[in-house]
mmCIF file with all atom_site columns, C-alpha atoms in Angstrom:
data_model
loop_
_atom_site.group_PDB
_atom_site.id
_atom_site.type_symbol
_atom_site.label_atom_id
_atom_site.label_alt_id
_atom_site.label_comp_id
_atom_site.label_asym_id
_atom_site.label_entity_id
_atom_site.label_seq_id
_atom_site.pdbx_PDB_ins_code
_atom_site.Cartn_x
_atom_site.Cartn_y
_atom_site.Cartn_z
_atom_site.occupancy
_atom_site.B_iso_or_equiv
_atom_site.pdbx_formal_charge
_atom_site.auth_seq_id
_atom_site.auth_comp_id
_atom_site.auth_asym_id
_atom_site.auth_atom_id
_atom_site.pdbx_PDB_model_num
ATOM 1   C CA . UNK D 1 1   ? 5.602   4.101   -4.010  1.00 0.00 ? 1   UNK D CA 1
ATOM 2   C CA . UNK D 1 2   ? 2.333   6.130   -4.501  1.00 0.00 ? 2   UNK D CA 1
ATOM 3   C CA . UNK D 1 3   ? 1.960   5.290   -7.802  1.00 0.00 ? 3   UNK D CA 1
ATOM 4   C CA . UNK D 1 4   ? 1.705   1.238   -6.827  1.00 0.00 ? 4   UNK D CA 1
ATOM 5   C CA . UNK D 1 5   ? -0.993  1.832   -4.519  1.00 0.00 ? 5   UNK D CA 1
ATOM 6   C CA . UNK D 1 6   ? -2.954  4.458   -6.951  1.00 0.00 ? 6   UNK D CA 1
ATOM 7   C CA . UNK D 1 7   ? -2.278  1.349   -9.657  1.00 0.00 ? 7   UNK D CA 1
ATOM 8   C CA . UNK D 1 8   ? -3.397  -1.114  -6.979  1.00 0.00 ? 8   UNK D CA 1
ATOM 9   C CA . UNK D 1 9   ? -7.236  0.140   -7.537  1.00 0.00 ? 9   UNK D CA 1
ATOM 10  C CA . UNK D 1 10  ? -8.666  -2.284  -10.415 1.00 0.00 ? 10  UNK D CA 1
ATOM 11  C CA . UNK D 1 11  ? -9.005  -1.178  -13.466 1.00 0.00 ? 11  UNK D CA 1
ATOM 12  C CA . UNK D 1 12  ? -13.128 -0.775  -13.565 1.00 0.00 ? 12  UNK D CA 1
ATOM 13  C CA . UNK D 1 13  ? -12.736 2.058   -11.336 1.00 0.00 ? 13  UNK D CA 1
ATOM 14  C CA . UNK D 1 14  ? -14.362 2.733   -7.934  1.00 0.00 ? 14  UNK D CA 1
ATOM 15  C CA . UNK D 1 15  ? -17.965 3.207   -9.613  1.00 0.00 ? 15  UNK D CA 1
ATOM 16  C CA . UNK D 1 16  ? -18.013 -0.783  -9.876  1.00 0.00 ? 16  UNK D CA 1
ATOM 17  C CA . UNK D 1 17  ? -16.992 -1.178  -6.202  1.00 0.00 ? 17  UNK D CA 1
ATOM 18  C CA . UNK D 1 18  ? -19.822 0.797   -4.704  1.00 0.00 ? 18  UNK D CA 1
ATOM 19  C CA . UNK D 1 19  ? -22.580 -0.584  -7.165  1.00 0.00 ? 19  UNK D CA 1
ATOM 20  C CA . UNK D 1 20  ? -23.276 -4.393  -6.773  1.00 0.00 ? 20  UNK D CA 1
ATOM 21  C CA . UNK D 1 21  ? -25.011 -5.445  -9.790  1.00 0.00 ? 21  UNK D CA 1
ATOM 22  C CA . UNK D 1 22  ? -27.836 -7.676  -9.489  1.00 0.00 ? 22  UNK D CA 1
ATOM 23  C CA . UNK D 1 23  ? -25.590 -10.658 -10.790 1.00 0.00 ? 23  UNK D CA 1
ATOM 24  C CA . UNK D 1 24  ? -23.506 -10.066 -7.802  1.00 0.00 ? 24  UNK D CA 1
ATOM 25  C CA . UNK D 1 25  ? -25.889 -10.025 -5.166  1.00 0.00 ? 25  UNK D CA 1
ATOM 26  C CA . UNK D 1 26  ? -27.700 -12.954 -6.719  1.00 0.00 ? 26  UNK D CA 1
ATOM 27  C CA . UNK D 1 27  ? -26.526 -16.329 -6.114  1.00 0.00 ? 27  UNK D CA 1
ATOM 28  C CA . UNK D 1 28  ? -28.394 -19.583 -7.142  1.00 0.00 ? 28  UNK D CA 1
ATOM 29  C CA . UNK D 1 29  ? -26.628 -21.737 -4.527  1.00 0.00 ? 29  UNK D CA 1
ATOM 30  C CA . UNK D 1 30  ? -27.813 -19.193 -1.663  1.00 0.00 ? 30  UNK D CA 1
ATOM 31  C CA . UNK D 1 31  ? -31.053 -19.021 -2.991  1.00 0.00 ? 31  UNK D CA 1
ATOM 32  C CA . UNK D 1 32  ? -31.112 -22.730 -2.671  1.00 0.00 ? 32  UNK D CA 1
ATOM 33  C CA . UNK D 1 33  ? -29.434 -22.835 1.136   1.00 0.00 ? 33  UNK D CA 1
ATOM 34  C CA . UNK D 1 34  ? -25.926 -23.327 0.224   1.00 0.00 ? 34  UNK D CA 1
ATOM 35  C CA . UNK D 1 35  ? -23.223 -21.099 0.995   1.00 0.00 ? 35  UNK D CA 1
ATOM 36  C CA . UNK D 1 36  ? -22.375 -18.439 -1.514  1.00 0.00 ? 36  UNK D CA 1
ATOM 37  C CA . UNK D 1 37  ? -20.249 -18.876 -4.663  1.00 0.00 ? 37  UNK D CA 1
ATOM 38  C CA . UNK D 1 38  ? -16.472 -18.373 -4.944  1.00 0.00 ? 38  UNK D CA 1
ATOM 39  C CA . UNK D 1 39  ? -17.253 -14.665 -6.199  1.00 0.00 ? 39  UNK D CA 1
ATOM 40  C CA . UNK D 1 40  ? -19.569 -13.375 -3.634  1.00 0.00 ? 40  UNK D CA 1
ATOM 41  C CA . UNK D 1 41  ? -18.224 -13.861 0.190   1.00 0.00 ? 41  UNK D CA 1
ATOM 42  C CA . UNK D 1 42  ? -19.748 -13.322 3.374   1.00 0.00 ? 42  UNK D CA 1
ATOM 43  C CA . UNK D 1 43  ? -19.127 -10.627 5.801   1.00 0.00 ? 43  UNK D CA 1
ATOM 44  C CA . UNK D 1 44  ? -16.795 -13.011 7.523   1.00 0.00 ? 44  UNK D CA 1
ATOM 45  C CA . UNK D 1 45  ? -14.987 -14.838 4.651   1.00 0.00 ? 45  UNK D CA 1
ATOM 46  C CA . UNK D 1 46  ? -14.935 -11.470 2.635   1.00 0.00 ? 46  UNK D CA 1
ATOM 47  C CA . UNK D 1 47  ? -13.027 -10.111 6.103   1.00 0.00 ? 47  UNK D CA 1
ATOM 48  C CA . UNK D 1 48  ? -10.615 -13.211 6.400   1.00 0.00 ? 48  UNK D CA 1
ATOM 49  C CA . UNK D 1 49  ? -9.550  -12.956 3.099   1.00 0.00 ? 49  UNK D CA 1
ATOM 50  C CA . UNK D 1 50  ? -8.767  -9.320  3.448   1.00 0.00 ? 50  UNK D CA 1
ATOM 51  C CA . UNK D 1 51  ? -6.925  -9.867  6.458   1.00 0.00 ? 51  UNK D CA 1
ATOM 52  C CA . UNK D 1 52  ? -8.841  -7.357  8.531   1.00 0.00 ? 52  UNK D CA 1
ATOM 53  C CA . UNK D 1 53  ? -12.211 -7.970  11.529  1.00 0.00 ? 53  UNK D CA 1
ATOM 54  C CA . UNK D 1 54  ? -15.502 -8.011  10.457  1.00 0.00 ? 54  UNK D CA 1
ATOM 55  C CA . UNK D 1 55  ? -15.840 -4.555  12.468  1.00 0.00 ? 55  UNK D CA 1
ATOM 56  C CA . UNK D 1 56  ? -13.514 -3.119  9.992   1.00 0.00 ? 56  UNK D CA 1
ATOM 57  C CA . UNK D 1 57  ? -15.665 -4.004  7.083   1.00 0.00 ? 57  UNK D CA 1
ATOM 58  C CA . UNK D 1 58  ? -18.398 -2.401  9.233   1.00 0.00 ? 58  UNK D CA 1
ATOM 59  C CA . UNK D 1 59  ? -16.713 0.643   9.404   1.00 0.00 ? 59  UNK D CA 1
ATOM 60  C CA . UNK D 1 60  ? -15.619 1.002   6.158   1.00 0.00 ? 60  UNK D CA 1
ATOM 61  C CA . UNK D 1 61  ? -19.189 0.587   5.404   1.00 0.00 ? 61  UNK D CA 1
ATOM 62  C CA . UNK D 1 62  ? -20.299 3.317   7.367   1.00 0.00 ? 62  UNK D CA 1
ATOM 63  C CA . UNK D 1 63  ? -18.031 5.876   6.302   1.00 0.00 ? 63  UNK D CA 1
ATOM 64  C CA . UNK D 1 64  ? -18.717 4.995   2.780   1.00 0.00 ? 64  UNK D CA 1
ATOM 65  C CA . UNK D 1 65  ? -15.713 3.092   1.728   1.00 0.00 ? 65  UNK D CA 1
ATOM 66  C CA . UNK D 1 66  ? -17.390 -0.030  1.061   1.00 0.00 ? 66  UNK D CA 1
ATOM 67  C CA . UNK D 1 67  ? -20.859 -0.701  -0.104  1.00 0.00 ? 67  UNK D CA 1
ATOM 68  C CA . UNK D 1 68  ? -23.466 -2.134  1.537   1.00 0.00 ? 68  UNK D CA 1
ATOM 69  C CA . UNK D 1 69  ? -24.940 -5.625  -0.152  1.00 0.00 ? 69  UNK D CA 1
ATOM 70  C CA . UNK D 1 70  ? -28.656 -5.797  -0.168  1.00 0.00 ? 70  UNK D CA 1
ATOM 71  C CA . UNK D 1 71  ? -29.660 -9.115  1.526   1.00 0.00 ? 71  UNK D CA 1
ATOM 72  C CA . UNK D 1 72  ? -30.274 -12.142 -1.125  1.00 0.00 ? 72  UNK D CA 1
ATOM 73  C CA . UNK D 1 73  ? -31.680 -15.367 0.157   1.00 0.00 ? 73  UNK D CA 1
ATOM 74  C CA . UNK D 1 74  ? -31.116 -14.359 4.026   1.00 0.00 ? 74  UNK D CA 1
ATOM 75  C CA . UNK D 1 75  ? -27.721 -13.043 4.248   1.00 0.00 ? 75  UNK D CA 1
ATOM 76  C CA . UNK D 1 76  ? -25.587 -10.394 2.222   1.00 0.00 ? 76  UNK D CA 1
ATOM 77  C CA . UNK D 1 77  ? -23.101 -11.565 -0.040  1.00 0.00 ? 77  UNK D CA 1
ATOM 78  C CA . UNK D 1 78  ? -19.873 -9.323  -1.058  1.00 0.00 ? 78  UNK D CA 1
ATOM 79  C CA . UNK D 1 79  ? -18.180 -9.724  -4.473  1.00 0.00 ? 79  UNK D CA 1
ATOM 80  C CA . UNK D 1 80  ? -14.916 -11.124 -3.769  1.00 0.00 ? 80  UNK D CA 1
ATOM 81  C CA . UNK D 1 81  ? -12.804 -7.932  -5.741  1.00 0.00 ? 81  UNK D CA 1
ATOM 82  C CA . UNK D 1 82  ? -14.178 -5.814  -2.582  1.00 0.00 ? 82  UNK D CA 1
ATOM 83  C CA . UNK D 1 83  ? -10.627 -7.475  -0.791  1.00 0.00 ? 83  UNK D CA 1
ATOM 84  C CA . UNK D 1 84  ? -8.844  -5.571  -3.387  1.00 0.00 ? 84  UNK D CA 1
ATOM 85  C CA . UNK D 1 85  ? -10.679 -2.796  -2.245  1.00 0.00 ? 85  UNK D CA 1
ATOM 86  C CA . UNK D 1 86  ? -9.699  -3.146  1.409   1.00 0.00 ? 86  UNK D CA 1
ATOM 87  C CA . UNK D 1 87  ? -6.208  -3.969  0.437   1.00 0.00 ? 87  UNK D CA 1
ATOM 88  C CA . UNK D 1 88  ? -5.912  -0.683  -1.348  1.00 0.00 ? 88  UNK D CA 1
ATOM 89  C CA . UNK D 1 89  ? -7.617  0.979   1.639   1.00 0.00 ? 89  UNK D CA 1
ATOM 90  C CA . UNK D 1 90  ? -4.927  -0.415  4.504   1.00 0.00 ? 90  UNK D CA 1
ATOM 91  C CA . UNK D 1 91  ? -1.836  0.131   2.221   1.00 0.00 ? 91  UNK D CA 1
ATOM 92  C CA . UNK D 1 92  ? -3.346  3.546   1.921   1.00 0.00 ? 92  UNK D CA 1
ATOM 93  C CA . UNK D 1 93  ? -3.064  3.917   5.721   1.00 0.00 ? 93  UNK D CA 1
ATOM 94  C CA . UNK D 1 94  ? 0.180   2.434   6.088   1.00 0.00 ? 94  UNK D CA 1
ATOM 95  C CA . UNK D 1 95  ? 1.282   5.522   4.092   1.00 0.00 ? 95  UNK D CA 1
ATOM 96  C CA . UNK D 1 96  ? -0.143  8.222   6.462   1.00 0.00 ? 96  UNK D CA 1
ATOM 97  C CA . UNK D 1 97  ? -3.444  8.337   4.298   1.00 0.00 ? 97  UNK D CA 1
ATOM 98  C CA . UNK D 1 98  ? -6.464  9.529   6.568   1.00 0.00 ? 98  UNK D CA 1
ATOM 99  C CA . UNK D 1 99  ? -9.677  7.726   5.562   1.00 0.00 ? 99  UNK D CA 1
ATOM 100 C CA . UNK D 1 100 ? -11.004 11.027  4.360   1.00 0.00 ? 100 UNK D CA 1
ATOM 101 C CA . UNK D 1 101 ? -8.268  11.509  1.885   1.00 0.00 ? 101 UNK D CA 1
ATOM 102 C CA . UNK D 1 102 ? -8.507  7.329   0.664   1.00 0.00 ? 102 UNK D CA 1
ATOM 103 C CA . UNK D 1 103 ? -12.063 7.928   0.094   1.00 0.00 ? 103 UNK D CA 1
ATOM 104 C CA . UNK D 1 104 ? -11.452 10.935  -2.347  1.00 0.00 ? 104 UNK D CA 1
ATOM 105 C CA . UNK D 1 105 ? -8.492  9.137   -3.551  1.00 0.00 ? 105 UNK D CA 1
ATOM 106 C CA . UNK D 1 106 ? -10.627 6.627   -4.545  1.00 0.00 ? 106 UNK D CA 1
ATOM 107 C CA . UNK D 1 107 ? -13.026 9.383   -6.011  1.00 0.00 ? 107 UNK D CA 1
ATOM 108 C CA . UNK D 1 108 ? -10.341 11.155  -8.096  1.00 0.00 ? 108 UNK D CA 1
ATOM 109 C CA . UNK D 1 109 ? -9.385  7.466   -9.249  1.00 0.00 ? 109 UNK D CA 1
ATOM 110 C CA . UNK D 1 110 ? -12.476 7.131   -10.984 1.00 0.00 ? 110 UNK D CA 1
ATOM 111 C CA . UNK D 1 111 ? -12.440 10.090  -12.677 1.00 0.00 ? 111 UNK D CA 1
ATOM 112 C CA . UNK D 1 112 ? -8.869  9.543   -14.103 1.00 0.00 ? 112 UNK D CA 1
ATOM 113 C CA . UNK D 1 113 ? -7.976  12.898  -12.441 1.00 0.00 ? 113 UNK D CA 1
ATOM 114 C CA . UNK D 1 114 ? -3.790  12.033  -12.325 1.00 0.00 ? 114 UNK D CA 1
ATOM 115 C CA . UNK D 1 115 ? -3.215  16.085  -11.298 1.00 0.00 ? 115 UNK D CA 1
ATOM 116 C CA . UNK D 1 116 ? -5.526  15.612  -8.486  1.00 0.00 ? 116 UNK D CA 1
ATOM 117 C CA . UNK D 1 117 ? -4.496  12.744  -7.336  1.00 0.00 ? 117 UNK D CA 1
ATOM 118 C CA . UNK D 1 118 ? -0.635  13.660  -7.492  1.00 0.00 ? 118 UNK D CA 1
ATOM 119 C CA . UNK D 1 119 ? -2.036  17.021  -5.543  1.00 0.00 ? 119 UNK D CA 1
ATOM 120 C CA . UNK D 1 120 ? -3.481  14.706  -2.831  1.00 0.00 ? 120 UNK D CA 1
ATOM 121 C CA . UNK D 1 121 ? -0.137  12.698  -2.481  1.00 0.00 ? 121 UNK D CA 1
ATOM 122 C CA . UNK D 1 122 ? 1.939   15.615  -2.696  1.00 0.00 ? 122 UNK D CA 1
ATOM 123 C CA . UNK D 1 123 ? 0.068   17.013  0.765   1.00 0.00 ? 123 UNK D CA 1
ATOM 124 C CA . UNK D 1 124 ? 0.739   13.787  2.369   1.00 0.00 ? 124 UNK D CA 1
ATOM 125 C CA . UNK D 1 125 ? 4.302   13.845  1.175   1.00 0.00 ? 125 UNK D CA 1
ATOM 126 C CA . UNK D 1 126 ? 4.721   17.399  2.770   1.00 0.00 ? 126 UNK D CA 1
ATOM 127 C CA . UNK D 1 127 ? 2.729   16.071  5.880   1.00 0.00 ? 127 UNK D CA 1
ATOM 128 C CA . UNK D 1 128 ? 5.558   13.446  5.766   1.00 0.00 ? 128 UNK D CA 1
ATOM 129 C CA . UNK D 1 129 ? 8.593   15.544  5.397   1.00 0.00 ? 129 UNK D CA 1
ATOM 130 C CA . UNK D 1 130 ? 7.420   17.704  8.379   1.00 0.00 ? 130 UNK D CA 1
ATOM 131 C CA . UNK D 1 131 ? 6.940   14.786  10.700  1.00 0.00 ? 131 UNK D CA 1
ATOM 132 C CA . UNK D 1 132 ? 10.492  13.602  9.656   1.00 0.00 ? 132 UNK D CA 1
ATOM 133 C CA . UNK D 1 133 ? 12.262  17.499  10.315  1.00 0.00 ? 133 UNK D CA 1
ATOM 134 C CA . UNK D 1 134 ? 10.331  17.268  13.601  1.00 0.00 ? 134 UNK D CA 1
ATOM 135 C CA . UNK D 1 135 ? 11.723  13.601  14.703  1.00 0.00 ? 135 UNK D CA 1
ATOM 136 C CA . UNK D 1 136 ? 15.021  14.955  13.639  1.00 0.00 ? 136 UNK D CA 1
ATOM 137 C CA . UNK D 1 137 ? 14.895  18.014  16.200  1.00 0.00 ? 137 UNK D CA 1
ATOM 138 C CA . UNK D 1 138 ? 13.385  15.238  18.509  1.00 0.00 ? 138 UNK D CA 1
ATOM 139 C CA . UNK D 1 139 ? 16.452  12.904  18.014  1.00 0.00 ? 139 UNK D CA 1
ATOM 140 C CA . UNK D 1 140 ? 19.062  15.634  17.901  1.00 0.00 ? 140 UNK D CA 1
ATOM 141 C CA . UNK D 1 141 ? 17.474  16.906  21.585  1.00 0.00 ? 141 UNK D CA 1
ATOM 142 C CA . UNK D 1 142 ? 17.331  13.288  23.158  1.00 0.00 ? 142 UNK D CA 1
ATOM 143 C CA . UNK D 1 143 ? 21.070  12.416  21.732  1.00 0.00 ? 143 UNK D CA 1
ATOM 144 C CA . UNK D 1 144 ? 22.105  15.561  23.035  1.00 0.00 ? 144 UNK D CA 1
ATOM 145 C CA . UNK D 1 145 ? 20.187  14.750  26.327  1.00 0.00 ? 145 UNK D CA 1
ATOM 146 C CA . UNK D 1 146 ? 21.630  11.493  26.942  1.00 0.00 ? 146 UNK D CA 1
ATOM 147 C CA . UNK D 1 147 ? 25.588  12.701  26.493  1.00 0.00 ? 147 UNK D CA 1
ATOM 148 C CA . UNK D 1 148 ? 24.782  15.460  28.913  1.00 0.00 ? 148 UNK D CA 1
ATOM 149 C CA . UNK D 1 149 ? 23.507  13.448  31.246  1.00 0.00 ? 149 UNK D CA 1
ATOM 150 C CA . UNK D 1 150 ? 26.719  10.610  30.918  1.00 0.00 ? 150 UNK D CA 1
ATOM 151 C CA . UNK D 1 151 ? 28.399  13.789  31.475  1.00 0.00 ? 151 UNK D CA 1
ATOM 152 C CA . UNK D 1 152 ? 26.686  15.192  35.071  1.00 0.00 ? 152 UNK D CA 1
ATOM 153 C CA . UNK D 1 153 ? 27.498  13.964  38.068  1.00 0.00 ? 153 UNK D CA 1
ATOM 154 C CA . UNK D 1 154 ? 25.534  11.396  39.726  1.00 0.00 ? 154 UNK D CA 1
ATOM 155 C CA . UNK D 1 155 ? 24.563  14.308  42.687  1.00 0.00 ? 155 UNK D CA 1
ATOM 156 C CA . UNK D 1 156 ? 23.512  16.937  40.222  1.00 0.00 ? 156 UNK D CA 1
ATOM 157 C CA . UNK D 1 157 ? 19.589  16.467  38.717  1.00 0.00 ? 157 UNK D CA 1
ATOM 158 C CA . UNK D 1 158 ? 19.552  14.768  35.790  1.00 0.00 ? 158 UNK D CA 1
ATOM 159 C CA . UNK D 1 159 ? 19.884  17.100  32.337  1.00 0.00 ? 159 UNK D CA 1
ATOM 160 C CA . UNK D 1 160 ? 17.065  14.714  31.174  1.00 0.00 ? 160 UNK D CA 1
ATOM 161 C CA . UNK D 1 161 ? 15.031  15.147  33.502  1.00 0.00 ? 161 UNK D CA 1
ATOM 162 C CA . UNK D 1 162 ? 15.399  19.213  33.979  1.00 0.00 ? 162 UNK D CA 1
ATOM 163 C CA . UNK D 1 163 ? 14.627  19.537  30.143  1.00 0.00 ? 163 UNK D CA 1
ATOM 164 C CA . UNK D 1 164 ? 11.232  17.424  30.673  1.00 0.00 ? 164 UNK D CA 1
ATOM 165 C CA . UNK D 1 165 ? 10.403  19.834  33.840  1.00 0.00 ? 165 UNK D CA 1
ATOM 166 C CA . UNK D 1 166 ? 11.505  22.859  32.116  1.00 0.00 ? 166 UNK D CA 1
ATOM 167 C CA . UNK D 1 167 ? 8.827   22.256  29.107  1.00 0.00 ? 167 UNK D CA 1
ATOM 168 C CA . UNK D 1 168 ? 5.862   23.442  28.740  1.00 0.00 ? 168 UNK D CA 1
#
């Protein structure tokens, strides 16, 4: 599953995300008033079509994830492949990734790094395997728990609630 998202990044690597080239943030129909081209989107169409709020985008922005357009004619325009970019970036999270490790992630992607990258995964996938043994131990307690309590009498305190009290 790892590998899909790692293949999810496109191709021309992360160094063509973060640079807009002049052809991208140029746009004859904005320099002329009308809205921008199918390949460049604004801040709100560019955040539609990725699903996520313009705040997001925002964010991203600010801790480097995304570049930041100059402004052409106006307004900033984004290249349309950014949603890829933000696609990538929310798959990432649904996997446990922490922003810090997408952004070098995305780093090690561009340098082709596979080791590294497995080597970032691999923490996550430890990071993962804890959480499960602990929500194990956490079901195993609660089932436990609940049969005691089916178990007590109704005039006795609750073994639920005497485990919760007797935690610290």
């Amino acid at each position: 599953m790892n590998a899909s998202i790692i293949d999810s990044v496109p191709k021309n690597g992360v160094k063509d995300f973060m640079q807009i080239s002049d052809t991208d943030q140029h746009c004859p129909e904005a320099s002329s008033g009308n809205a921008p081209t199918s390949k460049e989107l604004t801040i709100g169409q560019l955040a539609r079509a990725a699903g996520v709020g313009v705040e997001t985008i925002r964010y991203y922005q600010r801790r480097q994830l995304l570049p930041v357009p100059t402004v052409a004619a106006g307004f900033r325009t984004y290249p349309a492949r950014l949603v890829e970019r933000i696609h990538f970036i929310k798959r990432a999270q649904e996997l446990g990734f922490t922003l810090d490790e997408i952004a070098n992630l995305l780093l090690l992607e561009d340098s082709n790094d596979h080791a590294a990258i497995r080597d970032v995964a691999g923490e996550r996938l430890q990071q993962v395997r804890a959480k499960l043994s602990d929500l194990h131990k956490m079901e195993n307690m609660l089932s436990q728990l609940i049969h005691e309590c089916e178990s007590t009498s109704d005039h006795a305190r609750c073994p639920i609630i005497q485990a919760l009290a007797d935690q610290h």
